[in-house]
CSV table of C-alpha atoms in Angstrom, one decimal:
chain,number,residue,atom,x,y,z
A,3,UNK,CA,3.0,11.8,17.6
A,4,UNK,CA,3.2,8.1,18.6
A,5,UNK,CA,-0.4,7.7,17.8
A,6,UNK,CA,0.2,8.8,14.2
A,7,UNK,CA,3.0,6.3,13.8
A,8,UNK,CA,0.8,3.6,15.2
A,9,UNK,CA,-2.1,4.5,12.8
A,10,UNK,CA,0.4,4.5,9.9
A,11,UNK,CA,1.5,1.0,10.9
A,12,UNK,CA,-2.0,-0.3,11.2
A,13,UNK,CA,-3.0,1.2,7.9
A,14,UNK,CA,0.0,-0.4,6.2
A,15,UNK,CA,-0.9,-3.8,7.7
A,16,UNK,CA,-4.4,-3.4,6.4
A,17,UNK,CA,-3.1,-2.6,2.9
A,18,UNK,CA,-0.7,-5.6,3.1
A,19,UNK,CA,-3.7,-7.9,3.9
A,20,UNK,CA,-5.8,-6.4,1.2
A,21,UNK,CA,-3.1,-7.4,-1.4
A,22,UNK,CA,-3.1,-10.8,0.2
A,23,UNK,CA,-6.9,-11.0,0.0
A,24,UNK,CA,-6.8,-10.0,-3.7
A,25,UNK,CA,-4.3,-12.8,-4.4
A,26,UNK,CA,-6.5,-15.2,-2.6
A,27,UNK,CA,-9.5,-14.1,-4.7
A,28,UNK,CA,-7.4,-14.5,-7.8
A,29,UNK,CA,-6.5,-18.1,-6.9
A,30,UNK,CA,-10.1,-19.0,-6.1
A,31,UNK,CA,-11.5,-17.3,-9.2
A,32,UNK,CA,-13.6,-14.9,-7.1
A,33,UNK,CA,-14.4,-11.2,-7.8
A,34,UNK,CA,-11.2,-9.2,-7.5
A,35,UNK,CA,-10.3,-5.8,-6.0
A,36,UNK,CA,-9.8,-3.2,-8.7
A,37,UNK,CA,-6.2,-2.4,-9.6
A,38,UNK,CA,-7.1,1.3,-9.3
A,39,UNK,CA,-8.2,0.7,-5.7
A,40,UNK,CA,-4.9,-1.2,-4.8
A,41,UNK,CA,-2.8,1.6,-6.3
A,42,UNK,CA,-4.9,4.3,-4.6
A,43,UNK,CA,-4.3,2.6,-1.2
A,44,UNK,CA,-0.6,2.7,-1.8
A,45,UNK,CA,-0.7,6.5,-2.5
A,46,UNK,CA,-2.7,7.1,0.6
A,47,UNK,CA,0.2,6.3,3.0
A,48,UNK,CA,0.0,2.5,2.3
A,49,UNK,CA,2.9,2.1,0.0
A,50,UNK,CA,5.0,0.0,2.3
A,51,UNK,CA,2.2,-2.3,3.0
A,52,UNK,CA,1.5,-2.6,-0.7
A,53,UNK,CA,5.2,-3.3,-1.5
A,54,UNK,CA,5.4,-6.0,1.2
A,55,UNK,CA,2.1,-7.4,0.0
A,56,UNK,CA,3.4,-7.5,-3.6
A,57,UNK,CA,6.6,-9.3,-2.5
A,58,UNK,CA,5.2,-11.7,0.1
A,59,UNK,CA,2.2,-12.8,-2.0
A,60,UNK,CA,4.0,-12.5,-5.3
A,61,UNK,CA,1.0,-10.4,-6.4
A,62,UNK,CA,1.0,-7.9,-9.2
A,63,UNK,CA,4.8,-8.1,-9.5
A,64,UNK,CA,4.8,-8.7,-13.2
A,65,UNK,CA,2.5,-5.8,-14.0
A,66,UNK,CA,4.5,-2.7,-15.1
A,67,UNK,CA,1.9,-0.4,-13.7
A,68,UNK,CA,2.4,-1.7,-10.2
A,69,UNK,CA,6.2,-2.0,-10.6
A,70,UNK,CA,6.3,1.8,-11.3
A,71,UNK,CA,3.5,3.3,-9.3
A,72,UNK,CA,3.9,1.5,-6.0
A,73,UNK,CA,7.6,2.5,-5.5
A,74,UNK,CA,6.6,6.0,-6.7
A,75,UNK,CA,3.9,6.1,-4.1
A,76,UNK,CA,6.5,5.0,-1.5
A,77,UNK,CA,8.6,8.0,-2.5
A,78,UNK,CA,5.6,10.3,-2.1
A,79,UNK,CA,4.7,8.7,1.2
A,80,UNK,CA,8.2,9.3,2.6
A,81,UNK,CA,8.2,12.9,1.3
A,82,UNK,CA,4.7,13.5,2.9
A,83,UNK,CA,5.8,12.0,6.2
A,84,UNK,CA,9.0,14.1,6.3
A,85,UNK,CA,7.1,17.3,5.4
A,86,UNK,CA,4.3,16.6,7.8
A,87,UNK,CA,6.7,15.6,10.6
A,88,UNK,CA,8.6,18.9,10.2
A,89,UNK,CA,5.4,20.8,10.3
A,90,UNK,CA,4.1,19.1,13.4
A,91,UNK,CA,7.3,19.5,15.3
């Protein structure tokens, strides 16, 4: 079970850095990461990395789509973790 938590932590760190990378691309005028991709990563157990990335990099915080969907994905992530954890125990 500890491996799963470790993998979850690593994945959220990756998502966090992807949000930071997209902010860097935006500042440099480079090709961006699609918004759909960013939101999809948050729904695939990366919501907490996405939320921290939004706050730390001040990225996508003014977009209503992100202000609604990323917290919603966090709710679903927690629900999935609880349900999976009960099933695995």
